[in-house]
XYZ file of C-alpha atoms in Angstrom:
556
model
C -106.307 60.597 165.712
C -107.125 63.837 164.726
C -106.887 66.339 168.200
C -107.063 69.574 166.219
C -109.016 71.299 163.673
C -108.362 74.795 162.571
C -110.059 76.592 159.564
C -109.341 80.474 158.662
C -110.880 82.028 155.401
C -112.354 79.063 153.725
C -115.524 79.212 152.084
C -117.951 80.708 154.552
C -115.895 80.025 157.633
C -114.014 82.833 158.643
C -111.937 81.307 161.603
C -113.394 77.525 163.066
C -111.250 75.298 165.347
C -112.316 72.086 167.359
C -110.393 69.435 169.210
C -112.198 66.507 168.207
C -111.880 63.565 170.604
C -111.522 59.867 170.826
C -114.732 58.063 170.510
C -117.675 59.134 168.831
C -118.089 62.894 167.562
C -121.144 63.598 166.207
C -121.754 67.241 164.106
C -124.350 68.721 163.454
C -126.280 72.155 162.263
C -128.715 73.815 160.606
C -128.462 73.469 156.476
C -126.081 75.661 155.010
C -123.940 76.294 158.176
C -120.722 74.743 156.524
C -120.904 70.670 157.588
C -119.942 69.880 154.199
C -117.007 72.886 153.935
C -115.868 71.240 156.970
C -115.615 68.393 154.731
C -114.365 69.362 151.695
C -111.607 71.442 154.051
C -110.340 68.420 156.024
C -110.036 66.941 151.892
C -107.642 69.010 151.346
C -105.513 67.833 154.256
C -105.806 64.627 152.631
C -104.080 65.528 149.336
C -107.154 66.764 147.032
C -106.921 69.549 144.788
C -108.321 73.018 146.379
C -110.615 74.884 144.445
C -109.093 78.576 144.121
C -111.938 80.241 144.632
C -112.432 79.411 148.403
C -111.244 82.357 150.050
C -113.640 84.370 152.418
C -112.166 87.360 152.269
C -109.822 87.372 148.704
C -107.142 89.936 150.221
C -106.489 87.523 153.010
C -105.042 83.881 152.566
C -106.811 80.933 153.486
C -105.500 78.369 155.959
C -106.307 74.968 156.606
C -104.677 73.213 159.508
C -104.686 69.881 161.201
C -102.815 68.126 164.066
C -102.562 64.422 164.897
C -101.418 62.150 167.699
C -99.767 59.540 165.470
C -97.511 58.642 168.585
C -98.928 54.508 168.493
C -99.282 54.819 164.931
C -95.640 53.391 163.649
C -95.486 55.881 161.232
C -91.745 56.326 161.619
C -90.992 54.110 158.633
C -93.023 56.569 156.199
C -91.525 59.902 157.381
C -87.942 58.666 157.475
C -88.752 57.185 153.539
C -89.888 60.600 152.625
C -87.183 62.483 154.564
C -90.089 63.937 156.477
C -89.605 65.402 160.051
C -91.501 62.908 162.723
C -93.240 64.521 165.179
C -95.454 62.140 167.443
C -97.919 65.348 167.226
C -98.287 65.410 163.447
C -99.091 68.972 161.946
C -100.741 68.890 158.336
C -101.196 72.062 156.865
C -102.588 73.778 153.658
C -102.549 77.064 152.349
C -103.830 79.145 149.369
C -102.812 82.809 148.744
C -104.362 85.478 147.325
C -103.258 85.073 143.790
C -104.461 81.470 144.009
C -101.552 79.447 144.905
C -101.657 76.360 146.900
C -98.883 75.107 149.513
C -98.874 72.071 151.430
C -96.922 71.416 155.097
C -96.156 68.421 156.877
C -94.470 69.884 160.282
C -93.744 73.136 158.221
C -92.021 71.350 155.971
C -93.244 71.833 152.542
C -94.185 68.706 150.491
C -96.075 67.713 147.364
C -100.109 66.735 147.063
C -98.666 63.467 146.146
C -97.218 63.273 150.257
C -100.082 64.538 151.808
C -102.232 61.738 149.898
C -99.509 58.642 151.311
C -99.547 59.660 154.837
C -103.420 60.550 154.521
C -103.966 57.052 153.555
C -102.751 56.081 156.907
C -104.687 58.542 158.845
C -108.079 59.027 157.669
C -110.955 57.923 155.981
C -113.773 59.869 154.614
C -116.595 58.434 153.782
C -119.415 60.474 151.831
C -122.624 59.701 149.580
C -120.344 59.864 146.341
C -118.082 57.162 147.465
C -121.154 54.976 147.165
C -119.571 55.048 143.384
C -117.065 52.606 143.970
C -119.282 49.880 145.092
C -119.585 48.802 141.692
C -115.491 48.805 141.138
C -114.300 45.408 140.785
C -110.898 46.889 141.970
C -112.517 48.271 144.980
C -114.837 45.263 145.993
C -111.576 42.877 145.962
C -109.689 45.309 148.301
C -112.460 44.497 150.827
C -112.294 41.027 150.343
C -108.713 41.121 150.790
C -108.920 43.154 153.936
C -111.557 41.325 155.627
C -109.681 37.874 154.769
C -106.392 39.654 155.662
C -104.522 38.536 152.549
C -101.967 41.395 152.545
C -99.110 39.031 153.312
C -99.673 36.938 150.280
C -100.952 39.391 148.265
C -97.816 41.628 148.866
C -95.853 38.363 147.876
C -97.970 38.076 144.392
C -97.458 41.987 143.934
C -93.888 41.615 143.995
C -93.759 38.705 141.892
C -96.241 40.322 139.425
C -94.370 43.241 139.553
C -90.899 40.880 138.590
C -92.727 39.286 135.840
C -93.801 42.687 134.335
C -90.675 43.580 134.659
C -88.936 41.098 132.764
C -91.649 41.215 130.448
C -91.132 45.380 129.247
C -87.349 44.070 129.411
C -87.812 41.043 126.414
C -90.100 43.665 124.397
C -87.020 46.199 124.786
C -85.009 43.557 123.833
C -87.523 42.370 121.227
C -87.397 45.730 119.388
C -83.694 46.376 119.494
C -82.583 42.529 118.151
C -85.877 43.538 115.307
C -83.666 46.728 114.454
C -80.146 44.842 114.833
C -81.373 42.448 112.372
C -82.442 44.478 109.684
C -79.027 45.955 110.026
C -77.195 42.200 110.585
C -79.053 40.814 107.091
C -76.636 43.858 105.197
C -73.966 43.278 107.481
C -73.814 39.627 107.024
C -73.627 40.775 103.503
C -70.873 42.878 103.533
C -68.993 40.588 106.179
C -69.325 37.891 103.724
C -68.156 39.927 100.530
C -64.864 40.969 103.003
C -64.452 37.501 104.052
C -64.572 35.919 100.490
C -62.445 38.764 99.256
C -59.330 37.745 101.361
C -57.743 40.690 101.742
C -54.021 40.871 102.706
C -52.890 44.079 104.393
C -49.809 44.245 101.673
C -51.172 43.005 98.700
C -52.610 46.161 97.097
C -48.766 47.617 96.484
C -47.531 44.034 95.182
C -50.325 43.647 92.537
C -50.546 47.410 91.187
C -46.467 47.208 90.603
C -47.185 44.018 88.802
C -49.729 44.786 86.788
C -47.813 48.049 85.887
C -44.584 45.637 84.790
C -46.993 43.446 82.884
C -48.986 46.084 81.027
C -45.726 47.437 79.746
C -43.814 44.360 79.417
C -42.935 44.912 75.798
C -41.343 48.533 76.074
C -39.730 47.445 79.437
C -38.049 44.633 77.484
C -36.984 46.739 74.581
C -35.150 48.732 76.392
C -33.917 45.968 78.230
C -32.071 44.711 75.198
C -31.079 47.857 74.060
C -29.500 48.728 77.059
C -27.796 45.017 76.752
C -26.291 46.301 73.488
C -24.701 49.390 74.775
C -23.481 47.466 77.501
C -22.323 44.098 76.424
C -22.081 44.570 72.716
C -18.803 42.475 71.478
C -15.456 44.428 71.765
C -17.394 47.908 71.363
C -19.554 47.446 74.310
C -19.287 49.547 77.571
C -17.950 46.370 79.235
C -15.350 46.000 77.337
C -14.437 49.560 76.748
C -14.434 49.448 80.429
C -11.921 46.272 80.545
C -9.594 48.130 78.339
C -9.365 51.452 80.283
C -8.561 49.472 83.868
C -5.821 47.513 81.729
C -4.290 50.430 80.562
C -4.514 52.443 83.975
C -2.871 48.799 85.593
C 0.245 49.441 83.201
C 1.092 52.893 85.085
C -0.237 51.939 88.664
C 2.964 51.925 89.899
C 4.049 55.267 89.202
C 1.799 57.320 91.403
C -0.766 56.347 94.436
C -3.145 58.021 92.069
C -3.063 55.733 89.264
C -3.621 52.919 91.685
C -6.680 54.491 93.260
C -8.644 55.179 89.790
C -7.610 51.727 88.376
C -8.979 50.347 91.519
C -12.209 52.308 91.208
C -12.371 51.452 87.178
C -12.062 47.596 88.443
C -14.716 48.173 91.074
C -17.123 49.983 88.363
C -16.019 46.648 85.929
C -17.272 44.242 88.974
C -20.633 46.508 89.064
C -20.986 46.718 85.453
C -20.900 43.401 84.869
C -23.782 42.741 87.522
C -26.103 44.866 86.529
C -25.818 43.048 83.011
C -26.267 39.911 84.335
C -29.329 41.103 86.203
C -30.508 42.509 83.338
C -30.331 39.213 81.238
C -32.231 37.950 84.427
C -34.887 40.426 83.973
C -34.738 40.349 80.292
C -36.020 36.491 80.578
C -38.718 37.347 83.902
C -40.341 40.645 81.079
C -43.751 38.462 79.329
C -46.507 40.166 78.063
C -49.010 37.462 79.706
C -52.957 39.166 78.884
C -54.578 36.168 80.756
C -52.288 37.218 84.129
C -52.802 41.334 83.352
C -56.793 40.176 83.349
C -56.258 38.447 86.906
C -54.455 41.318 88.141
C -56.753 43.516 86.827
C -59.925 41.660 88.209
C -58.512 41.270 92.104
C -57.392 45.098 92.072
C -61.320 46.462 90.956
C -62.594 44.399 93.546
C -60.271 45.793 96.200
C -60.742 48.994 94.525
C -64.668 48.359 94.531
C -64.975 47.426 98.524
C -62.358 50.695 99.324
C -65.041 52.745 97.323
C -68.311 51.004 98.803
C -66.716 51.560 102.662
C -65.453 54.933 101.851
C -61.948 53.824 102.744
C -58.478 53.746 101.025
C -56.179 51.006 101.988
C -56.959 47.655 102.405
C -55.810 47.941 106.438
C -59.334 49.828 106.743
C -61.432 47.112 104.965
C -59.486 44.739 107.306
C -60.940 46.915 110.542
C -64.562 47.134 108.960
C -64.501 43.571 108.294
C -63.113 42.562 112.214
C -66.006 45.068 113.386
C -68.585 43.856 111.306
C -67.522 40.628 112.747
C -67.919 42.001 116.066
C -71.445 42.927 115.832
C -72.696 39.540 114.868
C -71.428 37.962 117.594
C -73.109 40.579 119.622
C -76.230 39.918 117.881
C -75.383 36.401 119.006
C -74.715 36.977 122.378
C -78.407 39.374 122.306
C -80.495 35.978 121.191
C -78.729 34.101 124.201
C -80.069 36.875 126.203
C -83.619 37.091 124.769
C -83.541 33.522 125.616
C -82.691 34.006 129.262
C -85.072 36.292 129.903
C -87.756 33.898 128.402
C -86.251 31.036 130.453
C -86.774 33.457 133.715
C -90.221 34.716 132.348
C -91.245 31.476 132.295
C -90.259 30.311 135.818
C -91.102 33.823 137.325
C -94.949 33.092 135.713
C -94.983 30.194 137.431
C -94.070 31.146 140.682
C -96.719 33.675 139.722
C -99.676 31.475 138.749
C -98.169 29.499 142.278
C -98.795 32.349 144.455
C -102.005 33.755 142.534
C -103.795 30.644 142.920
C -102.992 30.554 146.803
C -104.451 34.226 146.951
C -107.471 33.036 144.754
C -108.517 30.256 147.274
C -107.951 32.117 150.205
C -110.364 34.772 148.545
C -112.839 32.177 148.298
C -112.779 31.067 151.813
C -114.250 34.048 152.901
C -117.104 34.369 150.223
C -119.936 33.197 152.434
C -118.567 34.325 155.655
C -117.953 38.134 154.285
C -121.856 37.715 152.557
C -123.254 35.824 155.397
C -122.133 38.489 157.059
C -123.062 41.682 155.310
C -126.612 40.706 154.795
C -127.052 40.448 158.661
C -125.761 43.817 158.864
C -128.200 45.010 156.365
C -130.636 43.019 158.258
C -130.334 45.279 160.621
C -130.430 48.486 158.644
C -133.926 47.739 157.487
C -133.048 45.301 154.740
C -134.034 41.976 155.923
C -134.579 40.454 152.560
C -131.317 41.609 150.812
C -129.075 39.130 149.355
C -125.384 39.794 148.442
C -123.539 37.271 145.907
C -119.779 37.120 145.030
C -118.861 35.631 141.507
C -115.366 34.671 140.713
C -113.805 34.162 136.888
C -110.295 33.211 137.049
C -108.376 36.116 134.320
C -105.347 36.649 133.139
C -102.165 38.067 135.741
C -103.224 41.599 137.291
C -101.636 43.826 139.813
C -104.357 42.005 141.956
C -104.712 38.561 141.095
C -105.782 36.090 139.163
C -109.466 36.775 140.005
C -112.414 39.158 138.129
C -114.646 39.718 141.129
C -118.331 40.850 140.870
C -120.996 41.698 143.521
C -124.264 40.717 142.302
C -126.548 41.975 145.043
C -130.707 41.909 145.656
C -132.813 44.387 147.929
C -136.127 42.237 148.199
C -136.881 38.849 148.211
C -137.720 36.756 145.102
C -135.056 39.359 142.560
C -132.236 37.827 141.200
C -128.791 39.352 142.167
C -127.678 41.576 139.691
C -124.452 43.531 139.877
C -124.733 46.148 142.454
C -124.484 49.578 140.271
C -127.468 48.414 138.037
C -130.059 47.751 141.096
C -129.271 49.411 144.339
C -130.887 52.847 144.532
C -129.034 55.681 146.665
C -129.865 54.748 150.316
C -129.124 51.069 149.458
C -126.116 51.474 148.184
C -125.459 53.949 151.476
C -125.991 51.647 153.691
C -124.174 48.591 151.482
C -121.122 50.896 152.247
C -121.592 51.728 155.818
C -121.681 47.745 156.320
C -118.435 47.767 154.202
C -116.852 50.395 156.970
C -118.157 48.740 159.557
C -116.577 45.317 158.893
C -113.283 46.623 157.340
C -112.694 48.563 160.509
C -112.503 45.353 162.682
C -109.794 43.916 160.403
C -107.809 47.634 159.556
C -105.993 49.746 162.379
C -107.718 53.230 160.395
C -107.072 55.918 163.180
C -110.260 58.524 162.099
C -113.344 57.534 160.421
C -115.088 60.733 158.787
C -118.920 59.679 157.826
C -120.634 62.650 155.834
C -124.206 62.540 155.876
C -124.557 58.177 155.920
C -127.553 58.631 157.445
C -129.584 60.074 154.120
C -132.696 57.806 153.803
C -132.934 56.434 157.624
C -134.768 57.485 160.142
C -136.255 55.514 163.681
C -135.228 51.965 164.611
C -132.412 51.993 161.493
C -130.837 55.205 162.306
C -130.001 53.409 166.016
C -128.665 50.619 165.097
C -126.933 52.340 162.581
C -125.729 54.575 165.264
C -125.034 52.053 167.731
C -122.316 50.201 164.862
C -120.855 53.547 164.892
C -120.403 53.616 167.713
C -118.974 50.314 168.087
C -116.472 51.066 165.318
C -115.418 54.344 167.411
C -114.545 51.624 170.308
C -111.169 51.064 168.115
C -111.349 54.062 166.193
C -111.965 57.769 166.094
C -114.736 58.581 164.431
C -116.482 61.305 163.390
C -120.311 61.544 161.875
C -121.784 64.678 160.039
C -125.507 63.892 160.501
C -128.906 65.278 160.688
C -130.559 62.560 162.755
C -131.715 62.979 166.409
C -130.566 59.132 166.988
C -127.286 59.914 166.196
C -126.687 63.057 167.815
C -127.987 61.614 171.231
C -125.479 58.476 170.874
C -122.356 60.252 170.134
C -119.628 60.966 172.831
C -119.287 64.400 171.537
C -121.638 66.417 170.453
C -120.715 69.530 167.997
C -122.630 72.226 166.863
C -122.119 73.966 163.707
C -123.906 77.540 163.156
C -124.298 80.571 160.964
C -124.283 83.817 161.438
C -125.285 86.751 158.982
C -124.470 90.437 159.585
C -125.415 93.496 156.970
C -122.541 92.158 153.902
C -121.886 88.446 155.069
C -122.429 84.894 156.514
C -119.453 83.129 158.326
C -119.725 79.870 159.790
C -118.668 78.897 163.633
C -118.671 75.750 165.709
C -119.001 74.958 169.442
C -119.007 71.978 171.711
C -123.174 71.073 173.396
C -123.222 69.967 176.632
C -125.962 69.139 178.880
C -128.699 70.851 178.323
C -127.326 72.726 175.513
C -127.358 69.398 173.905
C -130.527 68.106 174.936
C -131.864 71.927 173.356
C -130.393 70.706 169.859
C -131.888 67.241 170.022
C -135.285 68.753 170.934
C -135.140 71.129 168.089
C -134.377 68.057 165.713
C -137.151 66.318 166.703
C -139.331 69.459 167.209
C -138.243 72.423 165.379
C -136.687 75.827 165.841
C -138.733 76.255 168.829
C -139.061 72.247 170.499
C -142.353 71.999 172.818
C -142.053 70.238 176.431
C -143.017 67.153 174.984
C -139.767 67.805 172.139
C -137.650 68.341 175.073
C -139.173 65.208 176.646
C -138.396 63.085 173.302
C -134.817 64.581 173.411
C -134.085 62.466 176.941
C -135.713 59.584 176.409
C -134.036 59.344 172.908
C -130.478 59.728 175.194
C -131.984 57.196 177.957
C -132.404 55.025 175.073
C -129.824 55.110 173.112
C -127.562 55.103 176.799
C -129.326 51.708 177.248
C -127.845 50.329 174.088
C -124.846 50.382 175.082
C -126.044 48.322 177.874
């Protein structure tokens, strides 16, 4: 709960601290003294944005501070998430300097609005006349339901499952998109996969064909000189073979007179043995030499098309179209192995929607079972607020998957007899729709540990028998929970537990706003001047005990 209040430099308050207590605190004061700063100040413990042009004084810096017991709270879980330093005695703080600038501190640690607004959540509630806004949410009026049915088990289950299923669903439209893109590239790719596969290419090929085409395209000078060659060579008894024959058989005649001799008429017979090879592999090639133009036109054609594909890839061997075509290769399979995926996912989509729809529908009827309770319900409570003919309705469509459900709630609600329920923001004026919201509180807090309840101003609208037994379910919430009221009603300033005063005061340049504790006759003063006016009569002062005897007697 909250045990400490401090305020320096905000607004009109120049320096205000209370120690609220458990129970039921009650504050009050004359218009204009600062109930609402207080308000708006306590906000901005909460996480909401401050307004830079709070401070008092603008050379000094403004300080908001607040300190909760949170020791039975099990809050441990959230600070040790949020590397946050626990301290049963909680210290929320918020300042704003001079030039504007906010900081926020949990335990002088500094943090983010975005902290101050999780653990906020878990340690107060303000309620004032704007909130009567979200009535009309459909988001909002199925968080009651859920709360007073206490469906957070199974709704956390359909959350996470929701949450799995909208997972999966962003990751198939990822997927979607990139196998789109893929395949506008794959259609070319298959292309130019295809043209490499139907080409054939062989890693040596390129050298073999370009030396025979060059053989074949000069076939006829190649065999010319060929044959001429032949002639010099092999040409009768003139020939260079036989020359050559003659010359060892002269050299074989002297061999014997010198080692010389025998070593160059060896060498002439080696160069004979030579000679006469290379003209027999000339007659060889002499017959292989053809002029074929049907072969030079095959040649030709399977060179330009590996010349083509080494020009359309950019490359120059044939080793490089081999690569392009084993990569292309490789990304179809992968476009392959991405369907099989997409398919997968849409196999777990599927089941995951299921177990979706499963879970949703289990939410959906336990919704349901508390339709005419949670009305039968609320309408006695209004019943008591001075609202005896009201009528509150709850409609259900079944909708596509949400973060909530499967359900579209609407309230459809009716102030006097014989009107037809319509929904809520179209025919409940101001003070209904008040005290449609208090009820809301008031049966929420039976079913939700909330630690402080802040009520600003509920009571606009009510006065006599309303205003106690509006008062007297206050109180009855403040049994479980701390709550504290910001009212101008004599009913509830007599039933509170506490009673707090807030008070202006005005010197010769400015107004600064205070607050003190009433008690005993103090307090009885106040609640006579409500009643009576800045100066309460006997019979004021009268009213002001009986209205405490009475409302005393309630809680009898």
């Amino acid at each position: 709960m909250l045990s400490n209040l401090l305020i320096k430099n905000y607004a009109l308050i120049q320096h205000l601290e209370m120690q609220p207590a458990s129970g039921l605190n009650i504050i009050t004061g004359e218009t204009g003294a600062g109930k609402s700063i207080m308000v708006g100040a306590i906000g901005l413990l909460m996480g909401k944005r401050a307004d830079t042009k709070v401070l008092l004084q603008k050379e000094h810096k403004c300080i908001i501070e607040g300190t909760f017991n949170i020791k039975n709270y099990a809050l441990q879980w959230l600070f040790l998430q949020n590397n946050w330093e626990y301290d049963p005695q909680t210290i929320i703080r918020r300042e704003i300097n001079t030039s504007g600038k906010s900081r926020a501190f949990i335990n002088d640690s500094p943090v983010n609005l975005e902290s101050l607004r999780s653990l906020g959540v878990h340690l107060l509630d303000i309620h004032s006349q704007n909130d009567t806004l979200q009535l009309g949410a459909r988001e909002f009026q199925l968080n009651v339901l859920d709360v007073y049915g206490q469906n957070q088990a199974v709704l956390t289950k359909y959350q996470r499952t929701y949450d799995r299923w909208v997972s999966l669903k962003k990751e198939q439209q990822e997927l979607l998109i990139k196998s789109r893109e893929q395949q506008k590239e794959s259609d070319y790719n298959k292309f130019l996969l295809e043209e490499l596969r139907t080409a054939a290419l062989d890693p040596s090929e390129q050298e073999t064909l370009e030396d025979s085409l060059q053989l074949m395209e000069h076939a006829e000078e190649i065999k010319l000189q060929i044959q001429n060659s032949l002639e010099i060579l092999d040409h009768g008894d003139y020939g260079a073979n036989e020359q050559l024959a003659a010359a060892t058989h002269m050299l074989s005649k002297i061999r014997d007179y010198s080692s010389q001799y025998q070593a160059l008429q060896a060498r002439l017979e080696s160069s004979l043995i030579e000679l006469k090879d290379i003209v027999e592999e000339l007659r060889m090639l002499d017959q292989e030499v053809e002029h074929d133009p049907a072969e030079i036109e095959t040649l030709k054609s399977r060179l330009d098309t590996i010349y083509r594909l080494q020009k359309k890839h950019a490359v120059n061997t044939i080793r490089d179209l081999v690569e392009i075509k084993e990569n292309l290769s490789r990304e179809s399979e992968q476009l392959v192995h991405l369907d099989d995926t997409l398919k997968e996912i849409e196999q777990q989509i599927r089941e995951v929607k299921s177990k979706l729809m499963e879970v949703g529908t289990q939410l959906s009827n336990s919704r349901k079972q508390v339709f005419q309770s949670f009305t039968q319900k609320m309408e006695d409570l209004l019943g008591k607020l001075g609202m005896p003919e009201s009528r509150l309705s709850i409609s259900c469509q079944q909708t596509d998957p949400g973060s909530n459900g499967l359900d579209d709630i609407q309230w459809t609600f009716s102030a006097n007899k014989g009107i037809v329920p319509q929904p809520i923001s179209k025919v409940a004026s101001g003070g209904e729709l008040s005290r449609l919201l208090f009820c809301v509180k008031y049966l929420m807090a039976d079913k939700v540990s909330l630690p402080t309840i802040l009520f600003d101003e509920i009571d606009s609208g009510i006065s006599g028998e309303v205003a106690l037994q509006m008062v007297e379910m206050m109180h009855e919430m403040s049994g479980n929970h701390q709550v504290l009221t910001i009212s101008h009603l004599p009913q509830f300033a007599a039933r509170g537990d506490h009673h707090y005063y807030v008070y202006k005061e005005s010197d010769v340049d400015t107004t600064t706003s205070g607050i003190r504790k009433l008690e005993g006759a103090e307090r009885v003063k106040e609640i006579a001047k409500m009643l009576g006016g800045d100066n309460p009569s006997e019979i004021a002062f009268a009213n002001a005990k009986e209205l405490m005897g009475t409302v005393r007697a309630l809680e009898h």
